[in-house]
Amino acid sequence: MNVTDVWRGRSVPRTALAIAAAGVLLVEVLVLSPYIARASGALLHPRWRWLVLAVIAEIASMTTFARLQRQLLAAGGLRVALHRSIALTFASNALSVTLPAGHLVSAGFTFRRLRTWGASTPLVAWTMLASGIISSLALGALGLLGATVGVRAHADPLTVGGEIVGVLGLAFAIRELVRRPELLVRAGERVLGWANAFLRKPAASGVDRVRALVEQLSLVRPRPRDWVLGGVFAGLNWIGDLLCLVAACRAVGVADVGIGLAMTAYVAGMAASSIPLIPGGIGVVDGALIVAFVAGGLGTDEATAAVMLYRLISFALIGAIGWAVLFAARYARGTSTPRLPGG
């Protein structure tokens, strides 16, 4: 899949996605327009020290995610220069957050780039899967921490217990899959069987390929050090983004945001960002953050100003940097398809 295919509508119903995204944005603008107007003053006169800190924190967040994927590639025997990994992270993020079905486009782009750098197909698949799982675990741990401090210090014990069980359960599942890859084979065969039945294909169709892929994946043997460093980089990735949000609050004059409230609002926003149909979670993430902040005691004007500035940095600025990487390389090479430097 490539960007052209998506825009031609071969893989994604563009019209339906555009209408859905426009509908969400319209509703949000209508609801928040009075608050946006009152928040504009704070955005036009930010506290520059906090604004610079917010930008630095967000760039650092992106860099640590690049280091996460670089560490996982190294576990499979492929050494990638840090600047290449960072460039790939910014570029793939730009595709992910700005295009319809951006997650698919970004995944395809990342897959092709890593293959051209010498990674085998199983190593690329393992790296992308493992980085996603480790990031989810780190976000779950952050949410669990947020459930035990600040505004949620007195949260329902069942809710906190459920979060603990969820994080530990996912970690246990990962450990078992690494130790016993035959479990992944069984799961893949079952899912494939359901798909074959639905598509009216022979029950064994594609089973050999699933087994071969899992067998190749099992050859990737990460060391405990790789898991630990991967977890550290994933945690720093989320923490950097969270610090950007906190600094954005301070930049617009909101000084009474406790760490518990910030973490709760942040995890709510990141959970909303998992909805893949709307590029960058436009409207959904913003709304979730604002609602969480208001529920935690902030005024709607304050919450709106803080979230708008955070999204201008984490979505607009970082996305623009990613597209700059893509098109600078494109015009430097004189090609019609964006490529990364050194790719």
PDB file of N, CA and C in Angstrom, residues 157-224:
ATOM      1  N   PRO A 157     -11.507   1.070  44.111  1.00  0.00           N
ATOM      2  CA  PRO A 157     -10.503  -0.013  44.152  1.00  0.00           C
ATOM      3  C   PRO A 157     -10.673  -1.017  43.017  1.00  0.00           C
ATOM      4  N   LEU A 158     -11.914  -1.242  42.581  1.00  0.00           N
ATOM      5  CA  LEU A 158     -12.130  -2.172  41.478  1.00  0.00           C
ATOM      6  C   LEU A 158     -11.519  -1.649  40.181  1.00  0.00           C
ATOM      7  N   THR A 159     -11.621  -0.321  39.988  1.00  0.00           N
ATOM      8  CA  THR A 159     -11.041   0.274  38.777  1.00  0.00           C
ATOM      9  C   THR A 159      -9.522   0.151  38.790  1.00  0.00           C
ATOM     10  N   VAL A 160      -8.912   0.522  39.926  1.00  0.00           N
ATOM     11  CA  VAL A 160      -7.457   0.424  40.035  1.00  0.00           C
ATOM     12  C   VAL A 160      -7.013  -1.025  39.900  1.00  0.00           C
ATOM     13  N   GLY A 161      -7.760  -1.940  40.565  1.00  0.00           N
ATOM     14  CA  GLY A 161      -7.422  -3.357  40.459  1.00  0.00           C
ATOM     15  C   GLY A 161      -7.505  -3.864  39.044  1.00  0.00           C
ATOM     16  N   GLY A 162      -8.525  -3.413  38.308  1.00  0.00           N
ATOM     17  CA  GLY A 162      -8.660  -3.815  36.908  1.00  0.00           C
ATOM     18  C   GLY A 162      -7.498  -3.342  36.070  1.00  0.00           C
ATOM     19  N   GLU A 163      -7.016  -2.124  36.322  1.00  0.00           N
ATOM     20  CA  GLU A 163      -5.869  -1.603  35.576  1.00  0.00           C
ATOM     21  C   GLU A 163      -4.605  -2.408  35.892  1.00  0.00           C
ATOM     22  N   ILE A 164      -4.429  -2.753  37.162  1.00  0.00           N
ATOM     23  CA  ILE A 164      -3.263  -3.554  37.544  1.00  0.00           C
ATOM     24  C   ILE A 164      -3.289  -4.905  36.852  1.00  0.00           C
ATOM     25  N   VAL A 165      -4.455  -5.548  36.889  1.00  0.00           N
ATOM     26  CA  VAL A 165      -4.595  -6.860  36.254  1.00  0.00           C
ATOM     27  C   VAL A 165      -4.350  -6.761  34.755  1.00  0.00           C
ATOM     28  N   GLY A 166      -4.844  -5.687  34.129  1.00  0.00           N
ATOM     29  CA  GLY A 166      -4.656  -5.520  32.694  1.00  0.00           C
ATOM     30  C   GLY A 166      -3.198  -5.386  32.307  1.00  0.00           C
ATOM     31  N   VAL A 167      -2.465  -4.532  33.023  1.00  0.00           N
ATOM     32  CA  VAL A 167      -1.042  -4.331  32.717  1.00  0.00           C
ATOM     33  C   VAL A 167      -0.242  -5.600  32.957  1.00  0.00           C
ATOM     34  N   LEU A 168      -0.459  -6.234  34.119  1.00  0.00           N
ATOM     35  CA  LEU A 168       0.277  -7.458  34.431  1.00  0.00           C
ATOM     36  C   LEU A 168      -0.097  -8.592  33.476  1.00  0.00           C
ATOM     37  N   GLY A 169      -1.375  -8.658  33.104  1.00  0.00           N
ATOM     38  CA  GLY A 169      -1.817  -9.700  32.177  1.00  0.00           C
ATOM     39  C   GLY A 169      -1.161  -9.565  30.818  1.00  0.00           C
ATOM     40  N   LEU A 170      -1.070  -8.328  30.317  1.00  0.00           N
ATOM     41  CA  LEU A 170      -0.422  -8.111  29.025  1.00  0.00           C
ATOM     42  C   LEU A 170       1.062  -8.466  29.102  1.00  0.00           C
ATOM     43  N   ALA A 171       1.722  -8.080  30.194  1.00  0.00           N
ATOM     44  CA  ALA A 171       3.139  -8.416  30.348  1.00  0.00           C
ATOM     45  C   ALA A 171       3.343  -9.927  30.403  1.00  0.00           C
ATOM     46  N   PHE A 172       2.466 -10.633  31.115  1.00  0.00           N
ATOM     47  CA  PHE A 172       2.575 -12.096  31.199  1.00  0.00           C
ATOM     48  C   PHE A 172       2.353 -12.732  29.826  1.00  0.00           C
ATOM     49  N   ALA A 173       1.378 -12.209  29.072  1.00  0.00           N
ATOM     50  CA  ALA A 173       1.097 -12.756  27.747  1.00  0.00           C
ATOM     51  C   ALA A 173       2.301 -12.597  26.828  1.00  0.00           C
ATOM     52  N   ILE A 174       2.960 -11.445  26.902  1.00  0.00           N
ATOM     53  CA  ILE A 174       4.143 -11.215  26.073  1.00  0.00           C
ATOM     54  C   ILE A 174       5.246 -12.206  26.428  1.00  0.00           C
ATOM     55  N   ARG A 175       5.453 -12.410  27.739  1.00  0.00           N
ATOM     56  CA  ARG A 175       6.492 -13.339  28.162  1.00  0.00           C
ATOM     57  C   ARG A 175       6.217 -14.750  27.656  1.00  0.00           C
ATOM     58  N   GLU A 176       4.962 -15.173  27.721  1.00  0.00           N
ATOM     59  CA  GLU A 176       4.606 -16.518  27.270  1.00  0.00           C
ATOM     60  C   GLU A 176       4.776 -16.665  25.762  1.00  0.00           C
ATOM     61  N   LEU A 177       4.441 -15.627  25.016  1.00  0.00           N
ATOM     62  CA  LEU A 177       4.598 -15.692  23.561  1.00  0.00           C
ATOM     63  C   LEU A 177       6.065 -15.778  23.174  1.00  0.00           C
ATOM     64  N   VAL A 178       6.916 -15.064  23.921  1.00  0.00           N
ATOM     65  CA  VAL A 178       8.353 -15.121  23.627  1.00  0.00           C
ATOM     66  C   VAL A 178       8.900 -16.508  23.943  1.00  0.00           C
ATOM     67  N   ARG A 179       8.467 -17.084  25.051  1.00  0.00           N
ATOM     68  CA  ARG A 179       8.962 -18.401  25.456  1.00  0.00           C
ATOM     69  C   ARG A 179       8.351 -19.528  24.642  1.00  0.00           C
ATOM     70  N   ARG A 180       7.087 -19.369  24.239  1.00  0.00           N
ATOM     71  CA  ARG A 180       6.369 -20.459  23.563  1.00  0.00           C
ATOM     72  C   ARG A 180       5.729 -19.932  22.278  1.00  0.00           C
ATOM     73  N   PRO A 181       6.510 -19.758  21.209  1.00  0.00           N
ATOM     74  CA  PRO A 181       5.966 -19.215  19.957  1.00  0.00           C
ATOM     75  C   PRO A 181       4.878 -20.078  19.349  1.00  0.00           C
ATOM     76  N   GLU A 182       4.782 -21.371  19.776  1.00  0.00           N
ATOM     77  CA  GLU A 182       3.711 -22.217  19.230  1.00  0.00           C
ATOM     78  C   GLU A 182       2.339 -21.688  19.603  1.00  0.00           C
ATOM     79  N   LEU A 183       2.259 -20.910  20.694  1.00  0.00           N
ATOM     80  CA  LEU A 183       0.983 -20.294  21.068  1.00  0.00           C
ATOM     81  C   LEU A 183       0.550 -19.279  20.018  1.00  0.00           C
ATOM     82  N   LEU A 184       1.530 -18.555  19.488  1.00  0.00           N
ATOM     83  CA  LEU A 184       1.233 -17.586  18.439  1.00  0.00           C
ATOM     84  C   LEU A 184       0.794 -18.301  17.167  1.00  0.00           C
ATOM     85  N   VAL A 185       1.399 -19.466  16.887  1.00  0.00           N
ATOM     86  CA  VAL A 185       1.002 -20.253  15.721  1.00  0.00           C
ATOM     87  C   VAL A 185      -0.461 -20.682  15.854  1.00  0.00           C
ATOM     88  N   ARG A 186      -0.818 -21.191  17.035  1.00  0.00           N
ATOM     89  CA  ARG A 186      -2.197 -21.633  17.243  1.00  0.00           C
ATOM     90  C   ARG A 186      -3.192 -20.487  17.086  1.00  0.00           C
ATOM     91  N   ALA A 187      -2.832 -19.345  17.694  1.00  0.00           N
ATOM     92  CA  ALA A 187      -3.718 -18.178  17.590  1.00  0.00           C
ATOM     93  C   ALA A 187      -3.854 -17.730  16.139  1.00  0.00           C
ATOM     94  N   GLY A 188      -2.719 -17.705  15.418  1.00  0.00           N
ATOM     95  CA  GLY A 188      -2.767 -17.305  14.015  1.00  0.00           C
ATOM     96  C   GLY A 188      -3.582 -18.265  13.166  1.00  0.00           C
ATOM     97  N   GLU A 189      -3.432 -19.549  13.418  1.00  0.00           N
ATOM     98  CA  GLU A 189      -4.194 -20.541  12.661  1.00  0.00           C
ATOM     99  C   GLU A 189      -5.690 -20.407  12.939  1.00  0.00           C
ATOM    100  N   ARG A 190      -6.042 -20.120  14.196  1.00  0.00           N
ATOM    101  CA  ARG A 190      -7.462 -19.984  14.515  1.00  0.00           C
ATOM    102  C   ARG A 190      -8.070 -18.769  13.827  1.00  0.00           C
ATOM    103  N   VAL A 191      -7.364 -17.629  13.918  1.00  0.00           N
ATOM    104  CA  VAL A 191      -7.862 -16.424  13.257  1.00  0.00           C
ATOM    105  C   VAL A 191      -7.937 -16.630  11.748  1.00  0.00           C
ATOM    106  N   LEU A 192      -6.910 -17.279  11.193  1.00  0.00           N
ATOM    107  CA  LEU A 192      -6.898 -17.545   9.762  1.00  0.00           C
ATOM    108  C   LEU A 192      -8.043 -18.472   9.376  1.00  0.00           C
ATOM    109  N   GLY A 193      -8.350 -19.445  10.247  1.00  0.00           N
ATOM    110  CA  GLY A 193      -9.468 -20.341   9.975  1.00  0.00           C
ATOM    111  C   GLY A 193     -10.789 -19.594   9.909  1.00  0.00           C
ATOM    112  N   TRP A 194     -10.979 -18.654  10.837  1.00  0.00           N
ATOM    113  CA  TRP A 194     -12.202 -17.841  10.806  1.00  0.00           C
ATOM    114  C   TRP A 194     -12.270 -17.010   9.525  1.00  0.00           C
ATOM    115  N   ALA A 195     -11.127 -16.421   9.152  1.00  0.00           N
ATOM    116  CA  ALA A 195     -11.098 -15.600   7.944  1.00  0.00           C
ATOM    117  C   ALA A 195     -11.373 -16.449   6.706  1.00  0.00           C
ATOM    118  N   ASN A 196     -10.788 -17.636   6.641  1.00  0.00           N
ATOM    119  CA  ASN A 196     -11.015 -18.519   5.492  1.00  0.00           C
ATOM    120  C   ASN A 196     -12.479 -18.946   5.402  1.00  0.00           C
ATOM    121  N   ALA A 197     -13.080 -19.229   6.558  1.00  0.00           N
ATOM    122  CA  ALA A 197     -14.483 -19.620   6.559  1.00  0.00           C
ATOM    123  C   ALA A 197     -15.361 -18.480   6.070  1.00  0.00           C
ATOM    124  N   PHE A 198     -15.032 -17.263   6.513  1.00  0.00           N
ATOM    125  CA  PHE A 198     -15.816 -16.103   6.094  1.00  0.00           C
ATOM    126  C   PHE A 198     -15.666 -15.836   4.600  1.00  0.00           C
ATOM    127  N   LEU A 199     -14.425 -16.035   4.088  1.00  0.00           N
ATOM    128  CA  LEU A 199     -14.154 -15.778   2.672  1.00  0.00           C
ATOM    129  C   LEU A 199     -14.399 -16.998   1.790  1.00  0.00           C
ATOM    130  N   ARG A 200     -14.852 -18.105   2.438  1.00  0.00           N
ATOM    131  CA  ARG A 200     -15.151 -19.357   1.718  1.00  0.00           C
ATOM    132  C   ARG A 200     -13.921 -19.897   0.998  1.00  0.00           C
ATOM    133  N   LYS A 201     -12.818 -19.877   1.707  1.00  0.00           N
ATOM    134  CA  LYS A 201     -11.581 -20.445   1.195  1.00  0.00           C
ATOM    135  C   LYS A 201     -11.308 -21.758   1.910  1.00  0.00           C
ATOM    136  N   PRO A 202     -10.431 -22.594   1.363  1.00  0.00           N
ATOM    137  CA  PRO A 202     -10.057 -23.837   2.059  1.00  0.00           C
ATOM    138  C   PRO A 202      -9.540 -23.538   3.456  1.00  0.00           C
ATOM    139  N   ALA A 203      -9.859 -24.401   4.412  1.00  0.00           N
ATOM    140  CA  ALA A 203      -9.510 -24.167   5.812  1.00  0.00           C
ATOM    141  C   ALA A 203      -8.006 -24.016   6.016  1.00  0.00           C
ATOM    142  N   ALA A 204      -7.206 -24.711   5.213  1.00  0.00           N
ATOM    143  CA  ALA A 204      -5.751 -24.678   5.390  1.00  0.00           C
ATOM    144  C   ALA A 204      -5.072 -23.573   4.581  1.00  0.00           C
ATOM    145  N   SER A 205      -5.853 -22.746   3.912  1.00  0.00           N
ATOM    146  CA  SER A 205      -5.272 -21.701   3.071  1.00  0.00           C
ATOM    147  C   SER A 205      -4.460 -20.712   3.909  1.00  0.00           C
ATOM    148  N   GLY A 206      -3.188 -20.549   3.571  1.00  0.00           N
ATOM    149  CA  GLY A 206      -2.321 -19.590   4.246  1.00  0.00           C
ATOM    150  C   GLY A 206      -1.676 -20.086   5.521  1.00  0.00           C
ATOM    151  N   VAL A 207      -2.018 -21.304   5.967  1.00  0.00           N
ATOM    152  CA  VAL A 207      -1.482 -21.818   7.227  1.00  0.00           C
ATOM    153  C   VAL A 207       0.035 -21.978   7.158  1.00  0.00           C
ATOM    154  N   ASP A 208       0.534 -22.470   6.029  1.00  0.00           N
ATOM    155  CA  ASP A 208       1.978 -22.669   5.890  1.00  0.00           C
ATOM    156  C   ASP A 208       2.741 -21.353   6.022  1.00  0.00           C
ATOM    157  N   ARG A 209       2.169 -20.290   5.471  1.00  0.00           N
ATOM    158  CA  ARG A 209       2.841 -18.994   5.563  1.00  0.00           C
ATOM    159  C   ARG A 209       2.852 -18.473   6.995  1.00  0.00           C
ATOM    160  N   VAL A 210       1.759 -18.699   7.710  1.00  0.00           N
ATOM    161  CA  VAL A 210       1.713 -18.278   9.113  1.00  0.00           C
ATOM    162  C   VAL A 210       2.784 -19.013   9.910  1.00  0.00           C
ATOM    163  N   ARG A 211       2.875 -20.324   9.716  1.00  0.00           N
ATOM    164  CA  ARG A 211       3.864 -21.114  10.447  1.00  0.00           C
ATOM    165  C   ARG A 211       5.283 -20.684  10.100  1.00  0.00           C
ATOM    166  N   ALA A 212       5.529 -20.404   8.821  1.00  0.00           N
ATOM    167  CA  ALA A 212       6.869 -19.987   8.400  1.00  0.00           C
ATOM    168  C   ALA A 212       7.240 -18.639   9.010  1.00  0.00           C
ATOM    169  N   LEU A 213       6.267 -17.709   9.046  1.00  0.00           N
ATOM    170  CA  LEU A 213       6.539 -16.390   9.608  1.00  0.00           C
ATOM    171  C   LEU A 213       6.835 -16.485  11.099  1.00  0.00           C
ATOM    172  N   VAL A 214       6.035 -17.275  11.828  1.00  0.00           N
ATOM    173  CA  VAL A 214       6.266 -17.424  13.268  1.00  0.00           C
ATOM    174  C   VAL A 214       7.606 -18.093  13.525  1.00  0.00           C
ATOM    175  N   GLU A 215       7.963 -19.052  12.691  1.00  0.00           N
ATOM    176  CA  GLU A 215       9.255 -19.721  12.849  1.00  0.00           C
ATOM    177  C   GLU A 215      10.395 -18.735  12.656  1.00  0.00           C
ATOM    178  N   GLN A 216      10.248 -17.844  11.677  1.00  0.00           N
ATOM    179  CA  GLN A 216      11.278 -16.827  11.459  1.00  0.00           C
ATOM    180  C   GLN A 216      11.309 -15.820  12.604  1.00  0.00           C
ATOM    181  N   LEU A 217      10.119 -15.457  13.105  1.00  0.00           N
ATOM    182  CA  LEU A 217      10.054 -14.513  14.226  1.00  0.00           C
ATOM    183  C   LEU A 217      10.742 -15.078  15.460  1.00  0.00           C
ATOM    184  N   SER A 218      10.630 -16.386  15.641  1.00  0.00           N
ATOM    185  CA  SER A 218      11.221 -17.016  16.823  1.00  0.00           C
ATOM    186  C   SER A 218      12.744 -16.957  16.790  1.00  0.00           C
ATOM    187  N   LEU A 219      13.321 -16.661  15.619  1.00  0.00           N
ATOM    188  CA  LEU A 219      14.774 -16.550  15.527  1.00  0.00           C
ATOM    189  C   LEU A 219      15.293 -15.251  16.135  1.00  0.00           C
ATOM    190  N   VAL A 220      14.384 -14.262  16.301  1.00  0.00           N
ATOM    191  CA  VAL A 220      14.774 -13.012  16.951  1.00  0.00           C
ATOM    192  C   VAL A 220      14.781 -13.258  18.453  1.00  0.00           C
ATOM    193  N   ARG A 221      15.953 -13.170  19.061  1.00  0.00           N
ATOM    194  CA  ARG A 221      16.116 -13.478  20.474  1.00  0.00           C
ATOM    195  C   ARG A 221      16.591 -12.240  21.235  1.00  0.00           C
ATOM    196  N   PRO A 222      15.682 -11.371  21.637  1.00  0.00           N
ATOM    197  CA  PRO A 222      16.103 -10.189  22.390  1.00  0.00           C
ATOM    198  C   PRO A 222      16.640 -10.570  23.764  1.00  0.00           C
ATOM    199  N   ARG A 223      17.641  -9.835  24.198  1.00  0.00           N
ATOM    200  CA  ARG A 223      18.206 -10.050  25.526  1.00  0.00           C
ATOM    201  C   ARG A 223      17.377  -9.298  26.559  1.00  0.00           C
ATOM    202  N   PRO A 224      17.493  -9.656  27.833  1.00  0.00           N
ATOM    203  CA  PRO A 224      16.799  -8.873  28.875  1.00  0.00           C
ATOM    204  C   PRO A 224      17.135  -7.385  28.790  1.00  0.00           C
TER     205      PRO A 224
END
